[in-house]
mmCIF file of C-alpha atoms and ligand atoms in Angstrom:
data_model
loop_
_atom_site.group_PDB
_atom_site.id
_atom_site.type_symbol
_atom_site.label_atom_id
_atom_site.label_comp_id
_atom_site.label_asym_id
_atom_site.label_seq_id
_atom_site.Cartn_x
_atom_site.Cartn_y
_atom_site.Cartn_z
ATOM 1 C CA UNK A 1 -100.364 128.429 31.457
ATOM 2 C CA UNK A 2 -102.835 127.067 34.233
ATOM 3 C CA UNK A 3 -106.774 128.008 33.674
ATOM 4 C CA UNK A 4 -108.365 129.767 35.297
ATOM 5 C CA UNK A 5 -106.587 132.543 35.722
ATOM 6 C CA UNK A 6 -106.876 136.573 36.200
ATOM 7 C CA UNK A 7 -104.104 138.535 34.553
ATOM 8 C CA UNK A 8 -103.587 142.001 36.042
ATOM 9 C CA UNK A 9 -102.225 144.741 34.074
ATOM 10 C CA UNK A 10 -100.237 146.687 36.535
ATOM 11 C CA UNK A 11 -99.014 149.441 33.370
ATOM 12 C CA UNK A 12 -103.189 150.302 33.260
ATOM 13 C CA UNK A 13 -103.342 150.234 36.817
ATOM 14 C CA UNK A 14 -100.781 153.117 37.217
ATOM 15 C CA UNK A 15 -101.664 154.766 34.490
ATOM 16 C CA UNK A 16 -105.699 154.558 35.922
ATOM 17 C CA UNK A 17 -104.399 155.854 39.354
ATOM 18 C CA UNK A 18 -102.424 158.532 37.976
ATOM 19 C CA UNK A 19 -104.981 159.908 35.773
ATOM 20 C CA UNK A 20 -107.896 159.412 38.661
ATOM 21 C CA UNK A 21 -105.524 161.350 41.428
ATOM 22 C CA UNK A 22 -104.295 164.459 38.704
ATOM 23 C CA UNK A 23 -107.867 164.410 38.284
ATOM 24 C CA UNK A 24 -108.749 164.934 41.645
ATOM 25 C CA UNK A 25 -105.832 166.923 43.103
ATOM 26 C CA UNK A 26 -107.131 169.457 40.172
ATOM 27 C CA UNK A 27 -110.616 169.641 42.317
ATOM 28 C CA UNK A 28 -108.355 169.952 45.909
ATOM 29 C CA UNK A 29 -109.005 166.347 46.480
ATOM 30 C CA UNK A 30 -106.646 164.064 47.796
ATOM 31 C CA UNK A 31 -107.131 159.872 46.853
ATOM 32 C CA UNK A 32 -106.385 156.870 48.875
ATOM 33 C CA UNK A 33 -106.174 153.799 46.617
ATOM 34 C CA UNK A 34 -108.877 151.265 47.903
ATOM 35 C CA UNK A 35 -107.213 147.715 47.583
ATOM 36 C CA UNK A 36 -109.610 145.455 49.000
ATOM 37 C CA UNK A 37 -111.055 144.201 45.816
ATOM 38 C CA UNK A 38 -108.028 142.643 45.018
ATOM 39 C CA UNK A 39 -107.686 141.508 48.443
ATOM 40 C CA UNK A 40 -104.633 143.596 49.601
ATOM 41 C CA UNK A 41 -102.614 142.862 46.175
ATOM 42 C CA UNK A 42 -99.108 143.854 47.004
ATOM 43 C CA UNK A 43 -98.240 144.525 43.424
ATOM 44 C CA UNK A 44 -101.239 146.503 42.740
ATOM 45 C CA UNK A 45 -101.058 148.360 45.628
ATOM 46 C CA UNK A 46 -97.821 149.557 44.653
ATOM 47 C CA UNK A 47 -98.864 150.253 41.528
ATOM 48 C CA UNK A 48 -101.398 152.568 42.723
ATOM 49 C CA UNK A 49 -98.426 154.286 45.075
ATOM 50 C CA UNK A 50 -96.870 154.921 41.729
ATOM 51 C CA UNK A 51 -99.781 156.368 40.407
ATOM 52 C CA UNK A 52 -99.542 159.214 42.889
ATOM 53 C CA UNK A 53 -102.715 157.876 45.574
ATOM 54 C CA UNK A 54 -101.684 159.228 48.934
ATOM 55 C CA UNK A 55 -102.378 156.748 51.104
ATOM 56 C CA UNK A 56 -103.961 152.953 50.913
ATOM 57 C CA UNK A 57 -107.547 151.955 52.312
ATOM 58 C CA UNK A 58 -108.539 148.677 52.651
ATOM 59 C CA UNK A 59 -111.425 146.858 54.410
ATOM 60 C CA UNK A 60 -109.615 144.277 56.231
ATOM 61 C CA UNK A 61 -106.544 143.767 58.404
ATOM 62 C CA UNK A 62 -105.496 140.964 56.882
ATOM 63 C CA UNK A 63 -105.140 142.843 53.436
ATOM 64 C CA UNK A 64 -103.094 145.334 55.081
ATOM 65 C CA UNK A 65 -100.579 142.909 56.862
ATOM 66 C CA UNK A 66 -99.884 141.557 54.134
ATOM 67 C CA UNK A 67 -98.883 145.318 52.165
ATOM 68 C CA UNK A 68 -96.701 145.694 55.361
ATOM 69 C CA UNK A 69 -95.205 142.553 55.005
ATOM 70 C CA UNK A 70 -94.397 142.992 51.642
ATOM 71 C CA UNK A 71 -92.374 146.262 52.513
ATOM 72 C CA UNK A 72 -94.939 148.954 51.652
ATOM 73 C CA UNK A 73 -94.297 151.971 53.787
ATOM 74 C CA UNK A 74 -97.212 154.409 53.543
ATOM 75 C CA UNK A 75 -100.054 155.533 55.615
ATOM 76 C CA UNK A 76 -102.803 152.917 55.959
ATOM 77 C CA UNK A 77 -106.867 153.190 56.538
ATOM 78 C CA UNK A 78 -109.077 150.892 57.530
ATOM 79 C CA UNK A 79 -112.351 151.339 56.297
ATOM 80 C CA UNK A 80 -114.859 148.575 57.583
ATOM 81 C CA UNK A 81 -116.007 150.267 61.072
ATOM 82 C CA UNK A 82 -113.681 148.135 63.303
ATOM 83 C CA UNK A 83 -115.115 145.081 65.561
ATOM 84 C CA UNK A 84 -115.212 145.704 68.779
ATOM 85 C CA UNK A 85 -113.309 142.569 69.340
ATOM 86 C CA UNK A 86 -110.255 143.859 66.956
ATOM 87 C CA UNK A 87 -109.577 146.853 68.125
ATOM 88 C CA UNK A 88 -105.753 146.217 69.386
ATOM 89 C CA UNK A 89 -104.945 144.636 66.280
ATOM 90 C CA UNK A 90 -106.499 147.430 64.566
ATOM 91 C CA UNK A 91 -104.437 150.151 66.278
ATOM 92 C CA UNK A 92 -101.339 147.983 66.035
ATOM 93 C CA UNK A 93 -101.894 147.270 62.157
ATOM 94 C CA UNK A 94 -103.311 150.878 61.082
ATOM 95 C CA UNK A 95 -102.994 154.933 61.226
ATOM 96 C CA UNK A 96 -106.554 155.355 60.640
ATOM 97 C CA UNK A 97 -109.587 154.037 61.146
ATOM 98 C CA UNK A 98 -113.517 155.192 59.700
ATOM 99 C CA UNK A 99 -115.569 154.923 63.171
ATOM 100 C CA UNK A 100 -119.142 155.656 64.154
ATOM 101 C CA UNK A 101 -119.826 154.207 68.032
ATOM 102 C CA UNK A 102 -118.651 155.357 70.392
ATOM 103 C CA UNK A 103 -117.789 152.562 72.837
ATOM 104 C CA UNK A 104 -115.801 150.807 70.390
ATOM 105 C CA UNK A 105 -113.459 154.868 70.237
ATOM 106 C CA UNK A 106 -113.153 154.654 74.113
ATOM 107 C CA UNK A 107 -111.402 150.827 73.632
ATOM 108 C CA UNK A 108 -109.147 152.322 70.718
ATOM 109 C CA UNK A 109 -108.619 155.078 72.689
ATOM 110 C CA UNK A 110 -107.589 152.467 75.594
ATOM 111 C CA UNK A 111 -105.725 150.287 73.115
ATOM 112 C CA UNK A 112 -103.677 153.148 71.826
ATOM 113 C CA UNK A 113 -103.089 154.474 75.277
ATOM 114 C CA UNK A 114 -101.725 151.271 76.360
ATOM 115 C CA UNK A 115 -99.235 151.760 73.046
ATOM 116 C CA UNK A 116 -98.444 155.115 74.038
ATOM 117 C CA UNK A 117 -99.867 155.586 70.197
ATOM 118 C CA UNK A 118 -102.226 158.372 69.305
ATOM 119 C CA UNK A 119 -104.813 156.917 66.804
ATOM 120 C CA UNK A 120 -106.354 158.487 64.221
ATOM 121 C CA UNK A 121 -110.213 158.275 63.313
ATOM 122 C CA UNK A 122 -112.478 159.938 60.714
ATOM 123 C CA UNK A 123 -115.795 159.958 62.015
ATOM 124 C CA UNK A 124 -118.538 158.371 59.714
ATOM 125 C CA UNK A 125 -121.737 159.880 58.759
ATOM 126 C CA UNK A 126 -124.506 158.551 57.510
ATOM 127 C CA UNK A 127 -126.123 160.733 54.993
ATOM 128 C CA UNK A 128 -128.816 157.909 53.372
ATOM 129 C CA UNK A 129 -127.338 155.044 52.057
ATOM 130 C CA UNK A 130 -127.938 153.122 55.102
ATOM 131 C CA UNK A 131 -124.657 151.447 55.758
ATOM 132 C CA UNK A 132 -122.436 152.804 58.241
ATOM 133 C CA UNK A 133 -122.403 155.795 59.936
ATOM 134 C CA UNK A 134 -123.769 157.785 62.655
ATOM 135 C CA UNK A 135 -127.142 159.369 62.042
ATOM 136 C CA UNK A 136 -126.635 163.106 61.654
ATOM 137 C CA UNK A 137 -128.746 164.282 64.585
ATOM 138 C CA UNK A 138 -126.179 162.369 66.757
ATOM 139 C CA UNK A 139 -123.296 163.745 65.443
ATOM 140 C CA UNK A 140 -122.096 166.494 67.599
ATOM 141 C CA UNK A 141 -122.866 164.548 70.431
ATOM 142 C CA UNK A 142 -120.908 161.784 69.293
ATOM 143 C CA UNK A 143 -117.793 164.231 68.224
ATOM 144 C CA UNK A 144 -118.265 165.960 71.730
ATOM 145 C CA UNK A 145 -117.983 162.881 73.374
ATOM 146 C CA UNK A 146 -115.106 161.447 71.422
ATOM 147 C CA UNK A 147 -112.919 164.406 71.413
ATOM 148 C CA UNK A 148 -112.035 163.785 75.109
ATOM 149 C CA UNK A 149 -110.947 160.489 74.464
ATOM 150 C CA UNK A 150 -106.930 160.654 75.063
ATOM 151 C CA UNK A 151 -106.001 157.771 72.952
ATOM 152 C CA UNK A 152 -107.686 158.981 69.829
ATOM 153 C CA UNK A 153 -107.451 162.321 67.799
ATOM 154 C CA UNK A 154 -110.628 163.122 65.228
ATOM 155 C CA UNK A 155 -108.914 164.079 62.024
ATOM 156 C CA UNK A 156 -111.797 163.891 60.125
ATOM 157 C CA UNK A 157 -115.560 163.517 58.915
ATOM 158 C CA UNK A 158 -116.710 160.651 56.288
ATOM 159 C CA UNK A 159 -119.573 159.587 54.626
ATOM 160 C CA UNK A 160 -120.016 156.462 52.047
ATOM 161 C CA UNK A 161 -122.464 156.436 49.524
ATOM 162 C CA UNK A 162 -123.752 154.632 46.799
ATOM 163 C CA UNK A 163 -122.885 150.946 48.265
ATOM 164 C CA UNK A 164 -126.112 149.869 50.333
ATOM 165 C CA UNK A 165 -129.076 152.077 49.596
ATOM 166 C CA UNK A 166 -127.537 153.351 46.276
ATOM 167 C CA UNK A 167 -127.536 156.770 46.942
ATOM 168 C CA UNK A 168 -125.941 159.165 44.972
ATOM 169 C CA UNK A 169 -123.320 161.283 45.675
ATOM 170 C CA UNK A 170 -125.194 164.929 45.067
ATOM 171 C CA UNK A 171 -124.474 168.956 46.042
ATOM 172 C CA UNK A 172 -127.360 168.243 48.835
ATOM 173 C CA UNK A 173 -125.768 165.590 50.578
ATOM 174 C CA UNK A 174 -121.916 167.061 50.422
ATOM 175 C CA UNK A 175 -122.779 170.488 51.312
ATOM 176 C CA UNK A 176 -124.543 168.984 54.192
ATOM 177 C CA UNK A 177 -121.411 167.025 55.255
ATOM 178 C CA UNK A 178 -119.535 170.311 55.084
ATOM 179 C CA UNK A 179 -121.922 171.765 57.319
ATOM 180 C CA UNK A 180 -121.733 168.918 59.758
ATOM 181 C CA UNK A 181 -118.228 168.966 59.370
ATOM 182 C CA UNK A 182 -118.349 172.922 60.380
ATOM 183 C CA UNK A 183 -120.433 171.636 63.204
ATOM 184 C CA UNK A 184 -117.610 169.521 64.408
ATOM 185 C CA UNK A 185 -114.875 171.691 63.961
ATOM 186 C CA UNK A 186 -116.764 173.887 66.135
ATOM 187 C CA UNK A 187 -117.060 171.610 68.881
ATOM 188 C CA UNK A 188 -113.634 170.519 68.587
ATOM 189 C CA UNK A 189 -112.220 174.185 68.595
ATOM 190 C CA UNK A 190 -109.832 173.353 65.521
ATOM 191 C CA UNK A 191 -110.204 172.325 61.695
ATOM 192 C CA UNK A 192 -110.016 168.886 60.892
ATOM 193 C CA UNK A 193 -107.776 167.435 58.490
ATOM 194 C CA UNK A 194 -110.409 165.140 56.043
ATOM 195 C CA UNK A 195 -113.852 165.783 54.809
ATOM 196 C CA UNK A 196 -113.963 162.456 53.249
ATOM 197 C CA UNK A 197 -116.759 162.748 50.817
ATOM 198 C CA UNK A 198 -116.952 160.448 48.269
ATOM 199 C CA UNK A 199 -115.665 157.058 46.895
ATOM 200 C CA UNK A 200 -115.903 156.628 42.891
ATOM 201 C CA UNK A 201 -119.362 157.325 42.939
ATOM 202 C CA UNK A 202 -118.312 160.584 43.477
ATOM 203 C CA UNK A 203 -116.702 160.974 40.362
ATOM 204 C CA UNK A 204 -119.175 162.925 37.842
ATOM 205 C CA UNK A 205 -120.454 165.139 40.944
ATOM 206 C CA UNK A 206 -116.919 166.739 40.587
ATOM 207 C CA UNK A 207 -116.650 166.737 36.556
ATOM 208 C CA UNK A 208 -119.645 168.497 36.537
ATOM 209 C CA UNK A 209 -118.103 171.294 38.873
ATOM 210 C CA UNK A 210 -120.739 170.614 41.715
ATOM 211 C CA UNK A 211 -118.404 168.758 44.455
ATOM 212 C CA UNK A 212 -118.158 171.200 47.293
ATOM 213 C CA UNK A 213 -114.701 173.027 48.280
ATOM 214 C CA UNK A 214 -115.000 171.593 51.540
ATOM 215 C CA UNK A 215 -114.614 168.413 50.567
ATOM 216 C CA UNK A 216 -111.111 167.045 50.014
ATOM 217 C CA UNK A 217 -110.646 163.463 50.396
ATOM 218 C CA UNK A 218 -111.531 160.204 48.135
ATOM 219 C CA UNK A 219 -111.792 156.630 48.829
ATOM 220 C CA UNK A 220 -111.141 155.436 45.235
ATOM 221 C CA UNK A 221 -111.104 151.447 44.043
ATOM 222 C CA UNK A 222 -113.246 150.672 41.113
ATOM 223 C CA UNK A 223 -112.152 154.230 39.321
ATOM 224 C CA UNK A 224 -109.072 153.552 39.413
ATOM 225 C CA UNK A 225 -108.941 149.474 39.038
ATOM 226 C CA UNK A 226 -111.951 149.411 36.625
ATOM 227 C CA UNK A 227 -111.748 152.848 35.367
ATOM 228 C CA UNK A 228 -115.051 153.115 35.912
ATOM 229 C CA UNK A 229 -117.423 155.725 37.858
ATOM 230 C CA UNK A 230 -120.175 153.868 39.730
ATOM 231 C CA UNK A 231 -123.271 155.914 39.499
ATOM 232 C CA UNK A 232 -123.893 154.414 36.276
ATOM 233 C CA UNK A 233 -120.661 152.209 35.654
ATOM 234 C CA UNK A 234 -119.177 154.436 32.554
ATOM 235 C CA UNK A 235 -116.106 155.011 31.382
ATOM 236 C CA UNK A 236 -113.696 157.123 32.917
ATOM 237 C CA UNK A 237 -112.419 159.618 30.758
ATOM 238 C CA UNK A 238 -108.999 158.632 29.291
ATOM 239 C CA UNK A 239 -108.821 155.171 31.765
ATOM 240 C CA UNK A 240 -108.095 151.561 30.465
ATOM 241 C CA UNK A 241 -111.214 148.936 31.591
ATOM 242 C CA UNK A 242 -109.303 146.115 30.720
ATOM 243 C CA UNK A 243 -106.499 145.794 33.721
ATOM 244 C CA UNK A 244 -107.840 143.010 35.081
ATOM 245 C CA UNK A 245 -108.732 139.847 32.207
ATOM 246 C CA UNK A 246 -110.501 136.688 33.090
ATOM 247 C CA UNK A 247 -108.726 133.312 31.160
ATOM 248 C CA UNK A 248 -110.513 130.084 30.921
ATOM 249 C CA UNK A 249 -109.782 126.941 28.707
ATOM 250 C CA UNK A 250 -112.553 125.294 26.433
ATOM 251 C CA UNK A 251 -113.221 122.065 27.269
ATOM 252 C CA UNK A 252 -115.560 120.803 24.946
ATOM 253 C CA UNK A 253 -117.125 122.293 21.500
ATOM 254 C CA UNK A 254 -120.053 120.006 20.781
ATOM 255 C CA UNK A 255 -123.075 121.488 18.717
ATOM 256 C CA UNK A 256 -126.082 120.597 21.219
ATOM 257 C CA UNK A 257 -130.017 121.305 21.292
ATOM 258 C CA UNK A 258 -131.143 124.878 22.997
ATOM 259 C CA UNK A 259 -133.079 123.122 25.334
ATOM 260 C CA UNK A 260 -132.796 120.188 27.510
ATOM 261 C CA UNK A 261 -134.496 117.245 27.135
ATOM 262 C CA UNK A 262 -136.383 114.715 29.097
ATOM 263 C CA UNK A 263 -138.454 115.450 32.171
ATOM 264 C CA UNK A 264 -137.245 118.498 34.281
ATOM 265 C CA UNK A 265 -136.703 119.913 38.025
ATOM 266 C CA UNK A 266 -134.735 121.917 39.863
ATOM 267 C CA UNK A 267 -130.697 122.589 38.697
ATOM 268 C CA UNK A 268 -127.801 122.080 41.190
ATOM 269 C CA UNK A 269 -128.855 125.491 42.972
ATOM 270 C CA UNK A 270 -132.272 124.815 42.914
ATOM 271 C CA UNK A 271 -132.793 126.973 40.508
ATOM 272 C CA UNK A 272 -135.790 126.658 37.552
ATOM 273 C CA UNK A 273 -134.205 128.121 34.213
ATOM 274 C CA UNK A 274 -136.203 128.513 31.555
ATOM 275 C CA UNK A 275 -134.483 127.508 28.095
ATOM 276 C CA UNK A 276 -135.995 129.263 24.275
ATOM 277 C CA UNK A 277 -135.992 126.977 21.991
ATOM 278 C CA UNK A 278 -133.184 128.061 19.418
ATOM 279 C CA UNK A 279 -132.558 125.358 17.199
ATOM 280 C CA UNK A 280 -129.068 123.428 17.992
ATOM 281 C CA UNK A 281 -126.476 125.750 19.320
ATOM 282 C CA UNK A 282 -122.274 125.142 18.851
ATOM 283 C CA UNK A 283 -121.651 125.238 22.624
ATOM 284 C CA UNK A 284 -118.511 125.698 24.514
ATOM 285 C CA UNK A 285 -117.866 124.595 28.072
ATOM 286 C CA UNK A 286 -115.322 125.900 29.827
ATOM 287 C CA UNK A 287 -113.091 125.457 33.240
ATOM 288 C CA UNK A 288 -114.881 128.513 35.085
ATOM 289 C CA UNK A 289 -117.463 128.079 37.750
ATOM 290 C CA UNK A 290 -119.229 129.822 40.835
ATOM 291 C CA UNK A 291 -116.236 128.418 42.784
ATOM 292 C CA UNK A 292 -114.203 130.463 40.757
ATOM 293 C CA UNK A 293 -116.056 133.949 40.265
ATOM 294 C CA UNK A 294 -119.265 135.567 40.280
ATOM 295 C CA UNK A 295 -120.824 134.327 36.663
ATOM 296 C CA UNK A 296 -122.855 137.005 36.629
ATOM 297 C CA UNK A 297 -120.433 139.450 36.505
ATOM 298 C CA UNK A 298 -118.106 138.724 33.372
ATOM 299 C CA UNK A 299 -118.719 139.869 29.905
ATOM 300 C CA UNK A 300 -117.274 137.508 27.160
ATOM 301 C CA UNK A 301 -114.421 139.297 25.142
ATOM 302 C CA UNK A 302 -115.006 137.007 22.268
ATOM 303 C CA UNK A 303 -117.593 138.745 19.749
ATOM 304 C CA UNK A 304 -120.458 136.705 19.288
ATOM 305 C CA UNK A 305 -120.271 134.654 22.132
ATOM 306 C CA UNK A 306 -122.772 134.325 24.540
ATOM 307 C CA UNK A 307 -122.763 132.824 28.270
ATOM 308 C CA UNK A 308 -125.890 130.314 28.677
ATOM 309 C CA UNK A 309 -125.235 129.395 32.309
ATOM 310 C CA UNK A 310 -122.806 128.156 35.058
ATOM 311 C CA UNK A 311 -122.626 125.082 37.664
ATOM 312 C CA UNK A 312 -119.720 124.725 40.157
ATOM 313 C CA UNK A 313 -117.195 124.321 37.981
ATOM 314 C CA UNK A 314 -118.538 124.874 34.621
ATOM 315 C CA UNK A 315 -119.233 127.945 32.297
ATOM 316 C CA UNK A 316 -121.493 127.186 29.498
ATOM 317 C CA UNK A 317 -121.206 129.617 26.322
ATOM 318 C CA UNK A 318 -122.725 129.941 23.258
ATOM 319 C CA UNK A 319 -120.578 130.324 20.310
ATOM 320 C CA UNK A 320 -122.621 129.347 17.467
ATOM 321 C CA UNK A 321 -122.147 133.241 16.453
ATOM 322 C CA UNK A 322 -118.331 133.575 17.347
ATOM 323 C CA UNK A 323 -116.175 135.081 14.811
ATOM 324 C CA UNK A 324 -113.290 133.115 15.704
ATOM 325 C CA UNK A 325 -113.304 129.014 15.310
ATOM 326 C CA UNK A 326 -113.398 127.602 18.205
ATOM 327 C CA UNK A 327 -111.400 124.540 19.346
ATOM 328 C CA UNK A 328 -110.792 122.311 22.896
ATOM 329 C CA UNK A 329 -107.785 123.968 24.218
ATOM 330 C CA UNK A 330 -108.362 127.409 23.183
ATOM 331 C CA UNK A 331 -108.643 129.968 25.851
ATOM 332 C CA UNK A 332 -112.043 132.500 26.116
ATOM 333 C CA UNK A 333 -111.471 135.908 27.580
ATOM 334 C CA UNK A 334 -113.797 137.522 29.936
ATOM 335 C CA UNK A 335 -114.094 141.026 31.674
ATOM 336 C CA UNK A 336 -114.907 141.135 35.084
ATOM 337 C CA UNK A 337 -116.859 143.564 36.973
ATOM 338 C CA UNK A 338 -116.324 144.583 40.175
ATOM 339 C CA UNK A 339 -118.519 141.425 42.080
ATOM 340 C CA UNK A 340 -116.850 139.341 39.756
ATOM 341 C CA UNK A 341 -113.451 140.528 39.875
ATOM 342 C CA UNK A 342 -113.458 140.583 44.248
ATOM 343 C CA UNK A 343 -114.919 136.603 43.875
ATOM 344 C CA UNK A 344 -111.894 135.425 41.160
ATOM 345 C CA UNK A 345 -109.289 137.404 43.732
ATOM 346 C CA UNK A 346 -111.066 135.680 47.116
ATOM 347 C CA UNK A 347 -111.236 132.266 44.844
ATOM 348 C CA UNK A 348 -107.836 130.122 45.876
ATOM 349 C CA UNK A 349 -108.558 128.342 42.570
ATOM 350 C CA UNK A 350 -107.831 131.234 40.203
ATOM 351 C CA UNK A 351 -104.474 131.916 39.531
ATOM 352 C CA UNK A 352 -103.205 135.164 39.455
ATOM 353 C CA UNK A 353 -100.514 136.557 36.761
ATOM 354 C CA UNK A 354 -99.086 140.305 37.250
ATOM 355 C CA UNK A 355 -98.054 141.757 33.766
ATOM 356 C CA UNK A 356 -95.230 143.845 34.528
ATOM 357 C CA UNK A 357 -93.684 146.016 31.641
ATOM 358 C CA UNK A 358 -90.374 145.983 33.715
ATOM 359 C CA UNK A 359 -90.643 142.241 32.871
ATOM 360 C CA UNK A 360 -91.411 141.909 29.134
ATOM 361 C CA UNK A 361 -92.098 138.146 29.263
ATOM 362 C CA UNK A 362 -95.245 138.140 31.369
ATOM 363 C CA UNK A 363 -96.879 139.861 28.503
ATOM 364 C CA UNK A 364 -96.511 136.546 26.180
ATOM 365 C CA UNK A 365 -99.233 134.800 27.219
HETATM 366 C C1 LIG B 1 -115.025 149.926 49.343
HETATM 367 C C2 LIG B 1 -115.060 151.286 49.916
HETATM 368 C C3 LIG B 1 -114.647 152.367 49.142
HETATM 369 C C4 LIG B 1 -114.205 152.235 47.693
HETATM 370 O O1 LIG B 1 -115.304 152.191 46.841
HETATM 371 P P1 LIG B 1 -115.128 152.211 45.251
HETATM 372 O O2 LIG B 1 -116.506 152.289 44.737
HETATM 373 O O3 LIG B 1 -114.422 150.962 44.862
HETATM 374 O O4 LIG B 1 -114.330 153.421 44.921
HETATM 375 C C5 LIG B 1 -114.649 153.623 49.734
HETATM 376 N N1 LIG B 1 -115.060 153.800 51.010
HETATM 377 C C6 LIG B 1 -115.476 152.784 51.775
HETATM 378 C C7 LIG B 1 -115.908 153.060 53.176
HETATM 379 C C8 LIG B 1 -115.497 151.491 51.259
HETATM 380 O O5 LIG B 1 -115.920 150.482 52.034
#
């Protein structure tokens, strides 16, 4: 098979989203499955569906033309704040949107009108992390404003967290969004739908019983395609980390110094590395580069070995201390985290194999 390439596990994948949503829907939360890591991965995307995620969120309209194209009928939410500039092709390609101004809600409203469409926002707060959002103290104005808009219909108040300012998810800053969300409500005359809390940051806030009642919709990616919470990147209880597998091919083994030699300047990205002297090293280079994926995100699976450094098109890895032997042609596994695993997806030069159990060969690999 071709190297590089990312193998995705779509058995974990369901199983992750299943276990994430029971988990959830036990706490009177409802998940959409976030796809945009993967880019809008058809496959994974329905693999999530079967998992039991209630709708599909993605970042970019692109990503969810291409779930529609491939035949996946479900509710869809866009959650970058839309361009001003895109807003018919947002109310053409989506249900929902995640909004904070309010000029660019009077030309959905307009765009929707001129659809005879209705379409649905959830209003964005911004409770710290800096990113999107209206600032609270402009909230009700904003809602007041919005809710005469004919084109549109407020179904709900969001907030994102932990993605910018790295703010955590706590029982201060939900219990205010329920408040502001009671605020809203008010103003509106009726409940709304969504009181979009929390992405997977907002994972241990609800294990630990503290999420409040209010608050009963997720945005959920990395839980369920990582299995991992993001406050501090563990585990998630009874989740597989391994869906998504990084293959490259070694290139050479050649047992070099630790440290280069002859007079030295910058590297190819003008970098100055620093190299400890070591004594020789068996070294392994291998078909994976910055073009590829974000080196600084993937974790050898081989014991022992150890990544030195990356060029273009290169990954250079210790293996002196590698259980295995280690010969040209072999293939070296690496996890991805999340940066790394949204680079190999964007990168054209990384293939991409789904493992299907419905199709029992894709697992010889
Ligand atoms: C990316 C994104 C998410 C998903 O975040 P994860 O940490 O992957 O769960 C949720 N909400 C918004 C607004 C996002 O942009």
């Amino acid at each position: 098979m071709t190297t590089p390439r990312l193998t995705i596990d779509l058995g974990k994948i369901e199983h992750n989203a299943r276990c994430v949503v029971g988990f959830c829907r036990a706490n009177g939360i409802d998940v959409s499955g976030v796809t945009k890591v993967t880019c809008g991965h058809p496959e994974v995307a329905k693999a999530m569906l079967r998992g039991g995620v209630g709708m599909l969120a993605d970042s970019r309209l692109e990503n969810i033309r291409r779930l529609r194209t491939a035949g996946i009928d479900t509710p869809f939410m866009l959650l970058r704040i839309p361009a001003l500039s895109a807003v018919e092709a947002v109310v053409e390609t989506v249900d929902l949107s995640l909004n904070s101004e309010l000029v660019v809600l009077e030309a959905l409203s307009n765009a929707a009108q001129r659809r005879d469409r209705i379409h649905d926002v959830i209003i964005m707060v911004d409770l710290g992390d800096l990113r999107e959002g209206v600032w609270p103290d402009d909230l009700n104005a904003l809602v007041k404003a919005a809710s005469v808009l004919p084109g549109i219909r407020i179904v709900g108040l969001g907030t994102n967290l932990a993605c910018f300012g790295g703010v955590v998810p706590g029982e201060d800053n939900m219990h205010r969004l329920a408040k502001l969300a009671d605020e809203a409500e008010q103003i509106l005359g009726r409940e709304l739908e969504w009181i979009s809390g929390i992405n997977s940051s907002g994972l241990e806030l609800i294990a630990a019983g503290k999420m409040p009642a209010r608050v009963n919709h997720a945005r959920i990616g990395e839980g369920i395609l990582l299995g991992r919470e993001t406050t501090q990147r563990k585990p998630w209880p009874d989740t597989f980390q391994d869906a998504f597998v990084i293959h490259a091919e070694v290139l050479e083994v050649i047992r070099k110094p630790s440290q280069p030699m002859g007079e030295r300047s910058e590297d190819a990205f003008g970098g100055l590395t620093s190299f400890e002297d070591r004594g020789d090293e068996l070294r392994a280079l291998l078909n994976l580069g910055r073009q590829d994926i974000d080196v600084g995100g993937i974790a050898p699976c081989e014991p022992g070995a150890v990544i030195l450094g990356a060029s273009s098109d290169y990954l250079v890895v210790d293996v002196s201390a590698a259980t295995g032997t280690i010969r040209v042609g072999d293939e070296l596994t690496f996890s991805p985290n999340y940066s790394a695993l949204l680079s190999a997806m964007t990168s054209d030069y990384v293939q991409k194999v789904v493992l299907d159990e419905s199709k029992p060969d894709d697992r010889r690999l």
